[in-house]
Amino acid sequence: MHEWALAESVVKTAAEHSKNEKLKKLSEVGVVFGELQAIDQEIFSFALKELVKNNDKISACKFKVINEPAAFKCKVCGKEFSLKSLKKTDVEAEYIHFIPEMAHTFLKCPKCASPDFEITAGRGVYIKYLKGLQ
Ligand SMILES: [Zn+2]
């Protein structure tokens, strides 16, 4: 049900934005999906379609999904690295996708092997841009 809650907040934000900007219609919303996000995009897209049905200002709006790869930065040596560069096994990758916090259990800095790093990108879902007709 996480997908529905998320879709609801995206639709709500989009509706508020079009109201604030005095847009007649909202035509496109770009939604960023972090790589470390266990969201089913099919369910999410379906939820969006259902939720905009009754709002004629945004019912014709296209929701464009932008996938954002995960990025990490080592707190010890400052090395920046990505999930792909670490060649994780599929099982580990699945875990990390499901629970972003697990990244710290499985991943180490490729330069200094420290497990102390921050996630700088690829977490969460957010609206990147909105387009509409004035
Ligand atoms: Zn390091």
mmCIF file of C-alpha atoms and ligand atoms in Angstrom:
data_model
loop_
_atom_site.group_PDB
_atom_site.id
_atom_site.type_symbol
_atom_site.label_atom_id
_atom_site.label_comp_id
_atom_site.label_asym_id
_atom_site.label_seq_id
_atom_site.Cartn_x
_atom_site.Cartn_y
_atom_site.Cartn_z
ATOM 1 C CA MET A 1 0.000 0.000 0.000
ATOM 2 C CA HIS A 2 3.068 2.214 0.176
ATOM 3 C CA GLU A 3 2.678 2.899 -3.549
ATOM 4 C CA TRP A 4 -0.795 4.351 -3.059
ATOM 5 C CA ALA A 5 0.270 6.632 -0.223
ATOM 6 C CA LEU A 6 3.157 7.863 -2.317
ATOM 7 C CA ALA A 7 0.996 8.401 -5.411
ATOM 8 C CA GLU A 8 -1.462 10.317 -3.269
ATOM 9 C CA SER A 9 1.182 12.722 -2.011
ATOM 10 C CA VAL A 10 2.536 13.231 -5.551
ATOM 11 C CA VAL A 11 -0.968 14.043 -6.842
ATOM 12 C CA LYS A 12 -1.611 16.344 -3.895
ATOM 13 C CA THR A 13 1.650 18.221 -4.442
ATOM 14 C CA ALA A 14 0.963 18.491 -8.185
ATOM 15 C CA ALA A 15 -2.552 19.825 -7.552
ATOM 16 C CA GLU A 16 -1.297 22.379 -5.035
ATOM 17 C CA HIS A 17 1.423 23.514 -7.389
ATOM 18 C CA SER A 18 -0.975 24.062 -10.302
ATOM 19 C CA LYS A 19 -3.208 26.054 -7.973
ATOM 20 C CA ASN A 20 -0.341 28.201 -6.668
ATOM 21 C CA GLU A 21 0.978 28.848 -10.176
ATOM 22 C CA LYS A 22 -2.569 29.471 -11.431
ATOM 23 C CA LEU A 23 -2.201 26.844 -14.138
ATOM 24 C CA LYS A 24 -5.262 25.935 -16.182
ATOM 25 C CA LYS A 25 -4.064 22.412 -16.761
ATOM 26 C CA LEU A 26 -1.137 20.431 -15.611
ATOM 27 C CA SER A 27 0.445 18.624 -18.562
ATOM 28 C CA GLU A 28 3.457 16.778 -17.223
ATOM 29 C CA VAL A 29 5.038 15.880 -13.918
ATOM 30 C CA GLY A 30 8.511 14.426 -13.641
ATOM 31 C CA VAL A 31 8.817 12.039 -10.713
ATOM 32 C CA VAL A 32 12.249 10.849 -9.652
ATOM 33 C CA PHE A 33 12.561 7.282 -8.422
ATOM 34 C CA GLY A 34 15.645 6.525 -6.404
ATOM 35 C CA GLU A 35 17.441 3.255 -7.089
ATOM 36 C CA LEU A 36 17.281 2.475 -3.366
ATOM 37 C CA GLN A 37 13.532 2.487 -3.319
ATOM 38 C CA ALA A 38 11.342 -0.563 -3.030
ATOM 39 C CA ILE A 39 8.447 0.924 -4.954
ATOM 40 C CA ASP A 40 6.574 -1.075 -7.547
ATOM 41 C CA GLN A 41 6.425 1.333 -10.489
ATOM 42 C CA GLU A 42 3.498 -0.472 -12.099
ATOM 43 C CA ILE A 43 1.338 -0.182 -8.994
ATOM 44 C CA PHE A 44 2.491 3.396 -8.515
ATOM 45 C CA SER A 45 1.562 4.383 -12.101
ATOM 46 C CA PHE A 46 -1.791 2.645 -11.789
ATOM 47 C CA ALA A 47 -2.462 4.462 -8.513
ATOM 48 C CA LEU A 48 -1.628 7.802 -10.144
ATOM 49 C CA LYS A 49 -4.069 7.182 -12.997
ATOM 50 C CA GLU A 50 -6.825 6.276 -10.577
ATOM 51 C CA LEU A 51 -6.165 9.257 -8.323
ATOM 52 C CA VAL A 52 -6.185 11.936 -11.037
ATOM 53 C CA LYS A 53 -9.446 10.699 -12.619
ATOM 54 C CA ASN A 54 -11.660 12.965 -10.545
ATOM 55 C CA ASN A 55 -9.524 16.065 -10.823
ATOM 56 C CA ASP A 56 -10.022 17.616 -14.278
ATOM 57 C CA LYS A 57 -7.113 20.021 -13.800
ATOM 58 C CA ILE A 58 -4.662 17.164 -13.685
ATOM 59 C CA SER A 59 -6.557 14.247 -15.232
ATOM 60 C CA ALA A 60 -4.727 14.649 -18.565
ATOM 61 C CA CYS A 61 -1.372 15.015 -16.868
ATOM 62 C CA LYS A 62 1.454 12.709 -17.854
ATOM 63 C CA PHE A 63 3.623 11.368 -15.077
ATOM 64 C CA LYS A 64 7.122 10.768 -16.296
ATOM 65 C CA VAL A 65 9.279 8.482 -14.187
ATOM 66 C CA ILE A 66 12.956 9.375 -13.964
ATOM 67 C CA ASN A 67 15.157 6.691 -12.473
ATOM 68 C CA GLU A 68 17.941 8.007 -10.307
ATOM 69 C CA PRO A 69 20.927 5.742 -9.643
ATOM 70 C CA ALA A 70 22.140 5.451 -6.082
ATOM 71 C CA ALA A 71 25.314 7.285 -5.118
ATOM 72 C CA PHE A 72 27.424 7.048 -1.984
ATOM 73 C CA LYS A 73 30.158 9.116 -0.410
ATOM 74 C CA CYS A 74 32.685 7.736 2.040
ATOM 75 C CA LYS A 75 32.833 9.729 5.274
ATOM 76 C CA VAL A 76 36.416 8.667 5.909
ATOM 77 C CA CYS A 77 38.243 9.321 2.625
ATOM 78 C CA GLY A 78 35.600 11.216 0.653
ATOM 79 C CA LYS A 79 35.487 8.703 -2.217
ATOM 80 C CA GLU A 80 32.234 8.797 -4.181
ATOM 81 C CA PHE A 81 30.910 5.556 -5.603
ATOM 82 C CA SER A 82 27.795 3.967 -7.104
ATOM 83 C CA LEU A 83 25.961 0.728 -6.519
ATOM 84 C CA LYS A 84 26.806 -0.533 -10.000
ATOM 85 C CA SER A 85 30.528 0.030 -9.558
ATOM 86 C CA LEU A 86 30.569 -2.385 -6.619
ATOM 87 C CA LYS A 87 29.276 -5.416 -8.561
ATOM 88 C CA LYS A 88 26.983 -6.723 -5.874
ATOM 89 C CA THR A 89 25.388 -10.110 -6.211
ATOM 90 C CA ASP A 90 21.726 -10.084 -7.177
ATOM 91 C CA VAL A 91 20.644 -11.196 -3.732
ATOM 92 C CA GLU A 92 22.508 -8.403 -1.991
ATOM 93 C CA ALA A 93 21.202 -5.877 -4.499
ATOM 94 C CA GLU A 94 17.658 -7.037 -3.776
ATOM 95 C CA TYR A 95 18.155 -6.564 -0.054
ATOM 96 C CA ILE A 96 19.587 -3.105 -0.556
ATOM 97 C CA HIS A 97 16.679 -2.101 -2.746
ATOM 98 C CA PHE A 98 14.212 -3.363 -0.233
ATOM 99 C CA ILE A 99 15.778 -1.771 2.811
ATOM 100 C CA PRO A 100 18.145 1.126 2.025
ATOM 101 C CA GLU A 101 19.608 0.865 5.539
ATOM 102 C CA MET A 102 20.959 -2.545 4.548
ATOM 103 C CA ALA A 103 23.416 -0.806 2.253
ATOM 104 C CA HIS A 104 25.608 -0.244 5.287
ATOM 105 C CA THR A 105 25.650 -3.950 6.030
ATOM 106 C CA PHE A 106 26.660 -4.984 2.534
ATOM 107 C CA LEU A 107 28.657 -2.110 1.149
ATOM 108 C CA LYS A 108 32.119 -0.828 1.883
ATOM 109 C CA CYS A 109 34.062 2.068 0.428
ATOM 110 C CA PRO A 110 35.989 0.683 -2.600
ATOM 111 C CA LYS A 111 38.991 2.837 -1.715
ATOM 112 C CA CYS A 112 39.486 2.515 2.050
ATOM 113 C CA ALA A 113 36.995 -0.301 2.875
ATOM 114 C CA SER A 114 35.200 1.804 5.473
ATOM 115 C CA PRO A 115 31.515 0.975 6.003
ATOM 116 C CA ASP A 116 30.967 4.571 7.111
ATOM 117 C CA PHE A 117 29.467 6.368 4.126
ATOM 118 C CA GLU A 118 26.456 8.486 3.355
ATOM 119 C CA ILE A 119 23.854 7.944 0.671
ATOM 120 C CA THR A 120 23.978 11.072 -1.501
ATOM 121 C CA ALA A 121 21.484 10.095 -4.205
ATOM 122 C CA GLY A 122 18.939 7.460 -5.100
ATOM 123 C CA ARG A 123 16.908 7.551 -1.912
ATOM 124 C CA GLY A 124 13.246 8.278 -1.941
ATOM 125 C CA VAL A 125 10.799 9.537 -4.489
ATOM 126 C CA TYR A 126 10.266 13.209 -5.301
ATOM 127 C CA ILE A 127 8.864 15.567 -7.895
ATOM 128 C CA LYS A 128 11.564 17.047 -10.100
ATOM 129 C CA TYR A 129 9.518 19.310 -12.336
ATOM 130 C CA LEU A 130 5.965 20.246 -13.262
ATOM 131 C CA LYS A 131 4.757 21.579 -16.610
ATOM 132 C CA GLY A 132 1.415 23.146 -17.294
ATOM 133 C CA LEU A 133 -0.632 25.622 -19.290
ATOM 134 C CA GLN A 134 -1.166 29.079 -17.898
HETATM 135 ZN ZN ZN B 1 36.753 5.583 1.932
#
